Coordinates of C-alpha atoms in Angstrom, one line a residue:
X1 CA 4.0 -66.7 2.1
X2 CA 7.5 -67.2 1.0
X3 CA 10.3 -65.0 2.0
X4 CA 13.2 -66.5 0.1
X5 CA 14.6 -63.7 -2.3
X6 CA 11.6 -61.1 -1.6
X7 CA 12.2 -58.2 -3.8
X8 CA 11.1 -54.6 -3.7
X9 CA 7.9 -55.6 -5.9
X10 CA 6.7 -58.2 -3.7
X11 CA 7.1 -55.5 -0.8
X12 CA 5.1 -53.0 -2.4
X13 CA 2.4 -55.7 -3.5
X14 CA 2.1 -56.7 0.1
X15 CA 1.7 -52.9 1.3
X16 CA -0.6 -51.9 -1.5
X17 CA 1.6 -49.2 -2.7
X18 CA 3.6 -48.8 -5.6
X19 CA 7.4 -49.5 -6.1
X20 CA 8.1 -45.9 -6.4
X21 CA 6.6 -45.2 -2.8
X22 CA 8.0 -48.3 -1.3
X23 CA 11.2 -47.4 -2.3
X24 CA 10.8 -43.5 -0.6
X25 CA 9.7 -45.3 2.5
X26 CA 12.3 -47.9 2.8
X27 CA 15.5 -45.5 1.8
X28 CA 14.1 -42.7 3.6
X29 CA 14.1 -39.9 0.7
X30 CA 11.1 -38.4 -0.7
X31 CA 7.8 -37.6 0.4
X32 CA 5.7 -40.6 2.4
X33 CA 3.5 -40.8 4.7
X34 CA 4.1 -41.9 8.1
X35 CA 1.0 -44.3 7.9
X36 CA 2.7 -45.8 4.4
X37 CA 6.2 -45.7 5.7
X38 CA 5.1 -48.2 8.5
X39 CA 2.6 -50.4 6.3
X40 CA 6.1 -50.7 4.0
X41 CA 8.0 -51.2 6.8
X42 CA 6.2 -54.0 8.1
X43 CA 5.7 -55.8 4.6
X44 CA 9.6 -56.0 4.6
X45 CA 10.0 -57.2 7.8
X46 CA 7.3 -59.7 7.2
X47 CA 9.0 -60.6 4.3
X48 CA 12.5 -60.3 5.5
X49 CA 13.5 -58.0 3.0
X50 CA 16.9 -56.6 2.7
X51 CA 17.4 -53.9 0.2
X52 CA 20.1 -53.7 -2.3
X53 CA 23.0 -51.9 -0.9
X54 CA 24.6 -50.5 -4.7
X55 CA 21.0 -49.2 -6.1
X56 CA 20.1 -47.5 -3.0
X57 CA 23.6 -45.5 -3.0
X58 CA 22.9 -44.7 -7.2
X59 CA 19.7 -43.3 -5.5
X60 CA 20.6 -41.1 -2.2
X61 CA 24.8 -40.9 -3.2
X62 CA 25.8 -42.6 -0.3
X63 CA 27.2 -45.7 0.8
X64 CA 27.4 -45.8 4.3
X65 CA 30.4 -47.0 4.4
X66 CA 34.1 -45.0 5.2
X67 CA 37.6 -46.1 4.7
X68 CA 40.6 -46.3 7.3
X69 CA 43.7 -47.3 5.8
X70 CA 46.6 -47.5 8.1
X71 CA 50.4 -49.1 8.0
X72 CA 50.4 -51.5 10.6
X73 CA 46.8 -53.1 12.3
X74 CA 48.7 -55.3 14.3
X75 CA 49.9 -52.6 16.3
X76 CA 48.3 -51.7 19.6
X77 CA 48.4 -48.1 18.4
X78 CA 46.1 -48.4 15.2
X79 CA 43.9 -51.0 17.0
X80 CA 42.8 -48.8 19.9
X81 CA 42.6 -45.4 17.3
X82 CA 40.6 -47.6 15.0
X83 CA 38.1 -48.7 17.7
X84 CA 37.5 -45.0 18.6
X85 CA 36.7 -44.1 14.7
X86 CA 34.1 -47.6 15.1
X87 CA 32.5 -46.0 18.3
X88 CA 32.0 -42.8 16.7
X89 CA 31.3 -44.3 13.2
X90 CA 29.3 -46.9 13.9
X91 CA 26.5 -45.2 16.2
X92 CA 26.2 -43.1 12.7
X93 CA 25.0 -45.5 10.8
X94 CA 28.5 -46.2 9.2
X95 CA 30.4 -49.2 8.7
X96 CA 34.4 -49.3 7.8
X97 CA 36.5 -51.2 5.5
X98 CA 39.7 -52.0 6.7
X99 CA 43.2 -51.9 4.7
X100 CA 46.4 -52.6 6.3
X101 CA 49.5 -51.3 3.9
X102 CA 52.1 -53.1 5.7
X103 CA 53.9 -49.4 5.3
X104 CA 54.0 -50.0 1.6
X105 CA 53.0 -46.8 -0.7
X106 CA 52.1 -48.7 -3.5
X107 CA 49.4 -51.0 -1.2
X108 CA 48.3 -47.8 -0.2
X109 CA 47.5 -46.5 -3.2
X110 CA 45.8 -49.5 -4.4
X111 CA 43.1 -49.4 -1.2
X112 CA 43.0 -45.8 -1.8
X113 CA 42.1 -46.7 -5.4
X114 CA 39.6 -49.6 -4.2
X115 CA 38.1 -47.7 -2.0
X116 CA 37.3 -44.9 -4.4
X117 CA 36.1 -47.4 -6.8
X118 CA 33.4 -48.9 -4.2
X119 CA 32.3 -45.2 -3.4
X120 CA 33.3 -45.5 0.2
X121 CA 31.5 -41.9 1.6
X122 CA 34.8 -41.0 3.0
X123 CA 38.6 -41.9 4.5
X124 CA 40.6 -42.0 7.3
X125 CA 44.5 -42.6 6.4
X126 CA 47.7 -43.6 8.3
X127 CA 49.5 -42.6 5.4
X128 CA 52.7 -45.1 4.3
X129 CA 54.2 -42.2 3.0
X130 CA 53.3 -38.7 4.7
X131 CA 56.0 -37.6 1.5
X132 CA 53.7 -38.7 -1.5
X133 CA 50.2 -37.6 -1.5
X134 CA 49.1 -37.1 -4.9
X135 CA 46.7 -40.5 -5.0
X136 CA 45.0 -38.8 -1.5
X137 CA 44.5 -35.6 -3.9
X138 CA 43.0 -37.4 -6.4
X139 CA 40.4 -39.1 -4.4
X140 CA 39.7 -36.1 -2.9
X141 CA 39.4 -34.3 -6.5
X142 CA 36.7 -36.9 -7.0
X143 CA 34.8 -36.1 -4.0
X144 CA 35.9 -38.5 -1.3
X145 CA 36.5 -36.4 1.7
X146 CA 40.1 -37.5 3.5
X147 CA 40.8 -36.8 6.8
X148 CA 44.8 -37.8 7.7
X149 CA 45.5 -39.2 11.0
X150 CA 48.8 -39.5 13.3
X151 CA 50.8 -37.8 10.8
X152 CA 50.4 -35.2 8.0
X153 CA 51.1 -35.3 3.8
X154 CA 52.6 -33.3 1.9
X155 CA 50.2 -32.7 -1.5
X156 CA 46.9 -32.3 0.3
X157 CA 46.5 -28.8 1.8
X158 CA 42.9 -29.5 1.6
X159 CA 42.5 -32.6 3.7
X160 CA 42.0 -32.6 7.3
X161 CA 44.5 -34.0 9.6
X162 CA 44.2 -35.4 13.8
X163 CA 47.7 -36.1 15.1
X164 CA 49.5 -35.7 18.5
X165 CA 52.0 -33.2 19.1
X166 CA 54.9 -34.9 18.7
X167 CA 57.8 -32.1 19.2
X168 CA 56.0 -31.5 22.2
X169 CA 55.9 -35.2 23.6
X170 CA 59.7 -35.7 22.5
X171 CA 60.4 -32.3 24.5
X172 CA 58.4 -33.6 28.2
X173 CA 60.3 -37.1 28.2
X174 CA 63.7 -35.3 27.3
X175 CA 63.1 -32.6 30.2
X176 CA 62.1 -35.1 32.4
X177 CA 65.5 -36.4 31.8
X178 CA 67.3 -33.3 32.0
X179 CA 65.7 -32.7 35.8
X180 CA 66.4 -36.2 36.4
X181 CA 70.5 -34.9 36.1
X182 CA 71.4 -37.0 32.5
X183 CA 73.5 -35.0 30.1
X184 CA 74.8 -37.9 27.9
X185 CA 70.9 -39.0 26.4
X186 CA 70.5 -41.1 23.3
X187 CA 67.5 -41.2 20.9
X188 CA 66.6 -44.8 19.1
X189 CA 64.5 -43.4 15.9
X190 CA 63.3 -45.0 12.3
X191 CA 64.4 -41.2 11.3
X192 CA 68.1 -41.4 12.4
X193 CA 69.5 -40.4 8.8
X194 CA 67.3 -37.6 9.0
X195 CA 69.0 -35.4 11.8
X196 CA 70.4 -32.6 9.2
X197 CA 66.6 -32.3 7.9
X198 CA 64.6 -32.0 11.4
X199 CA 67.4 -29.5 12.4
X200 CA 66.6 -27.1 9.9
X201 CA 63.0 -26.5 9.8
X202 CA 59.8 -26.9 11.8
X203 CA 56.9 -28.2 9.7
X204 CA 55.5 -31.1 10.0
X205 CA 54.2 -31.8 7.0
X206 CA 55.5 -34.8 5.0
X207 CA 57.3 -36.1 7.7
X208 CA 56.9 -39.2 10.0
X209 CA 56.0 -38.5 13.4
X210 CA 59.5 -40.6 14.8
X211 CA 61.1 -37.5 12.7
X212 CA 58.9 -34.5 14.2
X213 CA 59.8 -36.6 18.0
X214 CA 64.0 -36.6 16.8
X215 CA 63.1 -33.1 16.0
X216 CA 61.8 -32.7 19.6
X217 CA 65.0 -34.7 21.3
X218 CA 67.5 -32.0 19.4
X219 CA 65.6 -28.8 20.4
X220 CA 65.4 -30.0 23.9
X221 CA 69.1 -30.4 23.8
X222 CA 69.6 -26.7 22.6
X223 CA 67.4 -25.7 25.0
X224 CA 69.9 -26.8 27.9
X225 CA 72.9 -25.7 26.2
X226 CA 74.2 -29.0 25.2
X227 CA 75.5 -30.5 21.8
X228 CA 73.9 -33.2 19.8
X229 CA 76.2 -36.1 19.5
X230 CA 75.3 -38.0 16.3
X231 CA 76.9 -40.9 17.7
X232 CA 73.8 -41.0 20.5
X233 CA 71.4 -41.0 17.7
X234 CA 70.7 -44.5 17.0
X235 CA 68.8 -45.2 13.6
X236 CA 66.7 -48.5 13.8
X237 CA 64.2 -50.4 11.5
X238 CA 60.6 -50.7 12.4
X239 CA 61.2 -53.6 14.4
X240 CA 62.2 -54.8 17.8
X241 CA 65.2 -57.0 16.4
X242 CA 66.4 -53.6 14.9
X243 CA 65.6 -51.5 18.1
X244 CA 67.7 -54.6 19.9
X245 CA 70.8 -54.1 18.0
X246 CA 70.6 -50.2 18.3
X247 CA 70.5 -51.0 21.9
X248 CA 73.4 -52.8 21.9
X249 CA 75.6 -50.4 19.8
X250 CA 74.7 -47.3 21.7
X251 CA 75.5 -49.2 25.2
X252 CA 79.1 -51.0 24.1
X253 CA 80.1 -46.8 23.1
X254 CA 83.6 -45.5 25.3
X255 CA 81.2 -43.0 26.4
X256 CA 77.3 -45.0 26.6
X257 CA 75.0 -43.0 27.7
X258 CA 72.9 -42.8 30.9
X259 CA 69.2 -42.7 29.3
X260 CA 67.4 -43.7 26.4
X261 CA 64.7 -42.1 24.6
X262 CA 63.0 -44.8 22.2
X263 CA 60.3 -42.6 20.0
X264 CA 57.4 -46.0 19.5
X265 CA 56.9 -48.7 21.3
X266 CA 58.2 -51.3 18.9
X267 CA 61.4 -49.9 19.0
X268 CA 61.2 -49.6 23.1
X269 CA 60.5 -53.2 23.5
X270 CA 63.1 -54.3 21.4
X271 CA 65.8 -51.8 23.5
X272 CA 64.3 -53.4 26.8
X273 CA 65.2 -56.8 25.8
X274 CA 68.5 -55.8 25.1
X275 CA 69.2 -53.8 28.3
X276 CA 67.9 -56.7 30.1
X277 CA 70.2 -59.4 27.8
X278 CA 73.1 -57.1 28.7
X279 CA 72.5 -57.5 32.4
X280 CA 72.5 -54.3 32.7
X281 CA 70.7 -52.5 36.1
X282 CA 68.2 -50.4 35.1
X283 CA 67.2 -47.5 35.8
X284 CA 70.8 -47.6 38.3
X285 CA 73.0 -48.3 35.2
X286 CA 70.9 -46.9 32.2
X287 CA 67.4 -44.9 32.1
X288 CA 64.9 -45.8 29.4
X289 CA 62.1 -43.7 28.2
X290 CA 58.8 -45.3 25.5
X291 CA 56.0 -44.4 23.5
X292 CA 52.4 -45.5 24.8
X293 CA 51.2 -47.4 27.4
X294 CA 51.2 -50.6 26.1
X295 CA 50.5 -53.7 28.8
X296 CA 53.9 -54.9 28.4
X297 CA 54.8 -51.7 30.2
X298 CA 53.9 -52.2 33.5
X299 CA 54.3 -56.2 33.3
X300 CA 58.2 -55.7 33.2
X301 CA 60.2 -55.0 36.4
X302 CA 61.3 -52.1 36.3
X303 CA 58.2 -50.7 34.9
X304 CA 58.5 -48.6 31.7
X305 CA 58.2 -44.6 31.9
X306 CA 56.4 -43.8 28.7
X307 CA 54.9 -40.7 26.8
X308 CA 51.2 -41.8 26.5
X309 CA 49.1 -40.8 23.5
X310 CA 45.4 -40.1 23.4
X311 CA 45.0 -42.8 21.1
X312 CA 41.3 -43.7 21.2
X313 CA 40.9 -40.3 21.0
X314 CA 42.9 -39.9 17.9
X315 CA 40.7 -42.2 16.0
X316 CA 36.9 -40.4 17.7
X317 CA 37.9 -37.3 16.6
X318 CA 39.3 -38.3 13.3
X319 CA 35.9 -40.5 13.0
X320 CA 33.9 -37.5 13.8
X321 CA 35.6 -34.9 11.5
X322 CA 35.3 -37.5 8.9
X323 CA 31.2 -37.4 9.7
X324 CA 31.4 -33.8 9.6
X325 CA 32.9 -33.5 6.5
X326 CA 30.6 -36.3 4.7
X327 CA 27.6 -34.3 5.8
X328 CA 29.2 -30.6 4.9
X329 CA 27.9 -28.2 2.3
X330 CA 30.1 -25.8 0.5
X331 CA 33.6 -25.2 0.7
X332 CA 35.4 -25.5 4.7
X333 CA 38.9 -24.7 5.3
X334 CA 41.1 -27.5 6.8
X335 CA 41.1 -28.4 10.2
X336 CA 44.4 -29.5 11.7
X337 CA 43.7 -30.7 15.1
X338 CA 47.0 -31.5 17.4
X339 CA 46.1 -33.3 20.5
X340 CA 48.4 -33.0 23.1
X341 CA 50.4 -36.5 24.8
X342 CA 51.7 -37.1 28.2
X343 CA 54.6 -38.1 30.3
X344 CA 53.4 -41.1 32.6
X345 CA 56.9 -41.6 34.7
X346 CA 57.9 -45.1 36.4
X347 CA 60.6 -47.4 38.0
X348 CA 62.9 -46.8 34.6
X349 CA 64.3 -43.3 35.1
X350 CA 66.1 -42.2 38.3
X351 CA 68.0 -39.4 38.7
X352 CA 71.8 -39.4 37.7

């Protein structure tokens, strides 16, 4: 018999049941027998049978598909926090579609959009812009649960959120500074013109988590009693060219200063390189501090101390609030889970 395009019909003329029942048994709703559920089962395999995907969702509502949209997939960080949504997703029955915004809002909101359109079951977003979330409301308005991850948005009270505890991660590499002896400590951020703004509040909704970290660098300072010299904050692009030149213009100051803070890992490869370019003796002549243990970070002599994020965690539990939220009844308040990051210290701080 001929499998080449078998159809539901011939699978239900093969198990001597109607369409209606072979329909129940292969998409699992509805009332069937176990006896008639295998006979079907075996007509389709016999066939080689593969159901159609869109009119079995217009049937039980459901995809079985989810959405993870995040800024930047070449970057180790979203790589390893996507892998741990895939191992939690995947076991579930689920598979993902993948958008990369390239930190653009408006690619964003096209996915976003896309996504809705194809009736994804739910999304996990990086957003591009934790400061505009109306197109996250109105997906969720339409019944596409959103779970936020790495950083929070303002608009979307309702949506769950998984992120690390960035004031807390900026605040363990700059007191493992401070008991190291340095006083004159610089910060190289993507938030640098934001210092007034992380000064005067603590939420951390709507912002980026390189602002909540700066945020974490200046109440560290005030903790110990010492001014923040804007001079020492160093604003760079997303980029290691950018981090490089920040580098450069913080060491070439009257007064440069003794250690480094670098709040991702792009930025702290690109301030590396130029420590290293300026022959400059680290940790003797300057300490440097990064995010996430990256390989990179223990290939390099001296090795890099680094604030290490529970990234694959990050994406499970994102992957599994997602699940619990697809599978909810009824209205549940918003979980905001903050998982906490830790200070791995190495050959590139030294006491003063």
């Amino acid at each position: 018999m001929t499998t080449h395009g078998a159809s539901l019909i011939d699978v239900a003329r093969l198990a001597g049941v109607s369409t209606a029942t072979a329909g129940r048994a292969l998409g699992g709703y509805g009332q069937v027998s176990e006896r008639t559920r295998e006979r079907v089962l075996a007509a389709a395999a016999e066939l080689g049978y593969r159901p159609n995907s869109l009119a079995r969702s217009m049937i039980t509502g459901s995809t079985n598909t989810i959405g993870v949209v995040v800024t930047d997939v070449a970057n180790p960080f979203f790589a390893t926090a996507l892998r741990g949504i895939t191992d939690v997703t995947s076991p579930a029955g689920f598979e993902v579609l993948l958008a990369n915004t390239g930190g653009e809002l408006s690619s964003e909101q096209r996915a976003v959009t896309v996504m809705s359109e194809k009736r994804v079951d739910g999304m996990i977003v990086a957003a591009a812009r934790p400061g505009e979330g109306a197109h996250l409301k109105h997906a969720m308005d339409a019944g596409v649960p959103v779970v936020l991850i790495d950083r929070q948005v303002s608009g979307v009270p309702d949506a769950d959120s998984i992120t690390v505890d960035n004031d807390h991660a900026a605040a363990e590499a700059m007191e493992h500074l401070l008991e190291l002896g340095h006083r004159r400590i610089a910060v190289i951020t993507e938030a640098g013109g934001q210092l007034a703004r992380v000064r005067s509040g603590n939420r951390r909704r709507g912002l980026f988590p390189s602002a909540v970290r700066l945020r974490g660098y200046v109440n560290a300072l005030d903790a110990a009693g010492l001014a923040v010299d804007s001079a020492l904050v160093a604003s760079a692009r997303y980029d290691r060219s950018s981090a490089y030149d920040a580098m450069v213009r913080l060491l070439d100051l009257a007064d440069p200063p003794t250690a480094v803070l670098c709040t991702d890992n792009v930025l702290a490869s690109g301030a590396y390189r130029a420590a290293q370019d300026l022959g400059l003796r680290m940790p003797a002549e300057v300490s440097l501090i990064g995010f996430d243990d990256e390989p990179w970070t223990t290939l390099v002599r001296p090795e890099l101390t680094i604030v290490e994020q529970p990234t694959y965690d990050l994406g499970a539990r994102a992957g599994r609030q997602l699940l619990t939220r697809i599978t909810a009844t009824g209205h549940q308040r918003p979980q905001h889970i903050q998982l906490r990051a830790k200070l791995v210290a190495r050959g590139s701080t030294v006491p003063r």
